[in-house]
């Protein structure tokens, strides 16, 4: 499965209020967000198992949260800040 679809599914699980919109999203910028989310999650997990990378782990956690907020705003029609 492509990273784009993995990211879409992860986001759909994390964001149940906009799950339907995530699953039907087709615009290229939305698909790019899904792929970026999957990459951030993958790197976050790599940093989690490497204690010497604690700073990067926190950075990727924050990146994942930022993307989740962006997707929530985009899918709910709320203006971005």
Tab-separated table of C-alpha atoms in Angstrom:
chain	number	residue	atom	x	y	z
A	1	UNK	CA	0.000	0.000	0.000
A	2	UNK	CA	1.268	3.481	-0.825
A	3	UNK	CA	2.237	5.931	1.903
A	4	UNK	CA	-0.560	8.219	0.749
A	5	UNK	CA	-3.198	5.604	1.537
A	6	UNK	CA	-1.526	4.562	4.776
A	7	UNK	CA	-1.524	8.191	5.881
A	8	UNK	CA	-5.159	8.584	4.861
A	9	UNK	CA	-6.159	5.563	6.946
A	10	UNK	CA	-4.112	6.628	9.955
A	11	UNK	CA	-5.661	10.086	9.844
A	12	UNK	CA	-9.146	8.624	9.454
A	13	UNK	CA	-8.589	6.604	12.638
A	14	UNK	CA	-7.126	9.578	14.522
A	15	UNK	CA	-9.768	12.073	13.373
A	16	UNK	CA	-13.175	10.373	13.532
A	17	UNK	CA	-15.123	13.646	13.202
A	18	UNK	CA	-13.818	14.133	9.658
A	19	UNK	CA	-13.243	10.469	8.786
A	20	UNK	CA	-15.750	10.385	5.937
A	21	UNK	CA	-14.259	13.466	4.296
A	22	UNK	CA	-10.750	12.071	4.664
A	23	UNK	CA	-11.764	8.804	3.021
A	24	UNK	CA	-13.353	10.658	0.072
A	25	UNK	CA	-10.647	13.301	-0.362
A	26	UNK	CA	-9.102	13.380	-3.837
A	27	UNK	CA	-7.448	16.778	-4.321
A	28	UNK	CA	-3.675	16.563	-4.864
A	29	UNK	CA	-2.914	18.840	-1.888
A	30	UNK	CA	-4.991	16.587	0.373
A	31	UNK	CA	-3.193	13.510	-0.880
A	32	UNK	CA	0.142	15.229	-0.234
A	33	UNK	CA	-0.919	15.902	3.365
A	34	UNK	CA	-1.784	12.227	3.818
A	35	UNK	CA	1.618	11.181	2.504
A	36	UNK	CA	3.415	13.764	4.655
A	37	UNK	CA	1.556	12.456	7.693
A	38	UNK	CA	2.589	8.877	6.987
A	39	UNK	CA	6.229	9.918	6.590
A	40	UNK	CA	6.126	11.874	9.856
A	41	UNK	CA	4.597	8.888	11.678
A	42	UNK	CA	7.218	6.527	10.251
A	43	UNK	CA	10.083	8.787	11.316
A	44	UNK	CA	8.493	9.400	14.719
A	45	UNK	CA	8.434	5.651	15.316
A	46	UNK	CA	12.070	5.320	14.243
A	47	UNK	CA	13.037	8.051	16.707
A	48	UNK	CA	10.989	6.419	19.476
A	49	UNK	CA	13.166	3.300	19.404
A	50	UNK	CA	16.395	5.330	19.372
A	51	UNK	CA	16.808	6.975	22.806
A	52	UNK	CA	19.655	9.175	21.576
A	53	UNK	CA	17.176	10.942	19.265
A	54	UNK	CA	14.765	12.193	21.946
A	55	UNK	CA	14.751	15.716	20.493
A	56	UNK	CA	13.837	14.456	17.049
A	57	UNK	CA	11.161	12.221	18.517
A	58	UNK	CA	9.494	15.263	20.098
A	59	UNK	CA	9.838	17.198	16.840
A	60	UNK	CA	8.115	14.461	14.836
A	61	UNK	CA	5.372	14.176	17.474
A	62	UNK	CA	4.731	17.892	17.043
A	63	UNK	CA	4.804	17.552	13.247
A	64	UNK	CA	2.181	14.793	13.406
A	65	UNK	CA	-0.042	16.953	15.610
A	66	UNK	CA	0.393	19.927	13.273
A	67	UNK	CA	-0.666	17.849	10.277
A	68	UNK	CA	-3.651	16.465	12.204
A	69	UNK	CA	-4.755	20.034	12.990
A	70	UNK	CA	-4.264	21.092	9.354
A	71	UNK	CA	-6.304	18.158	8.086
A	72	UNK	CA	-9.056	18.783	10.631
A	73	UNK	CA	-9.318	22.432	9.581
A	74	UNK	CA	-9.191	21.601	5.877
A	75	UNK	CA	-11.784	18.845	6.100
A	76	UNK	CA	-14.160	20.806	8.310
A	77	UNK	CA	-13.966	23.932	6.184
A	78	UNK	CA	-12.479	26.035	8.994
A	79	UNK	CA	-10.054	28.800	7.963
A	80	UNK	CA	-6.387	28.064	8.585
A	81	UNK	CA	-4.369	30.189	10.973
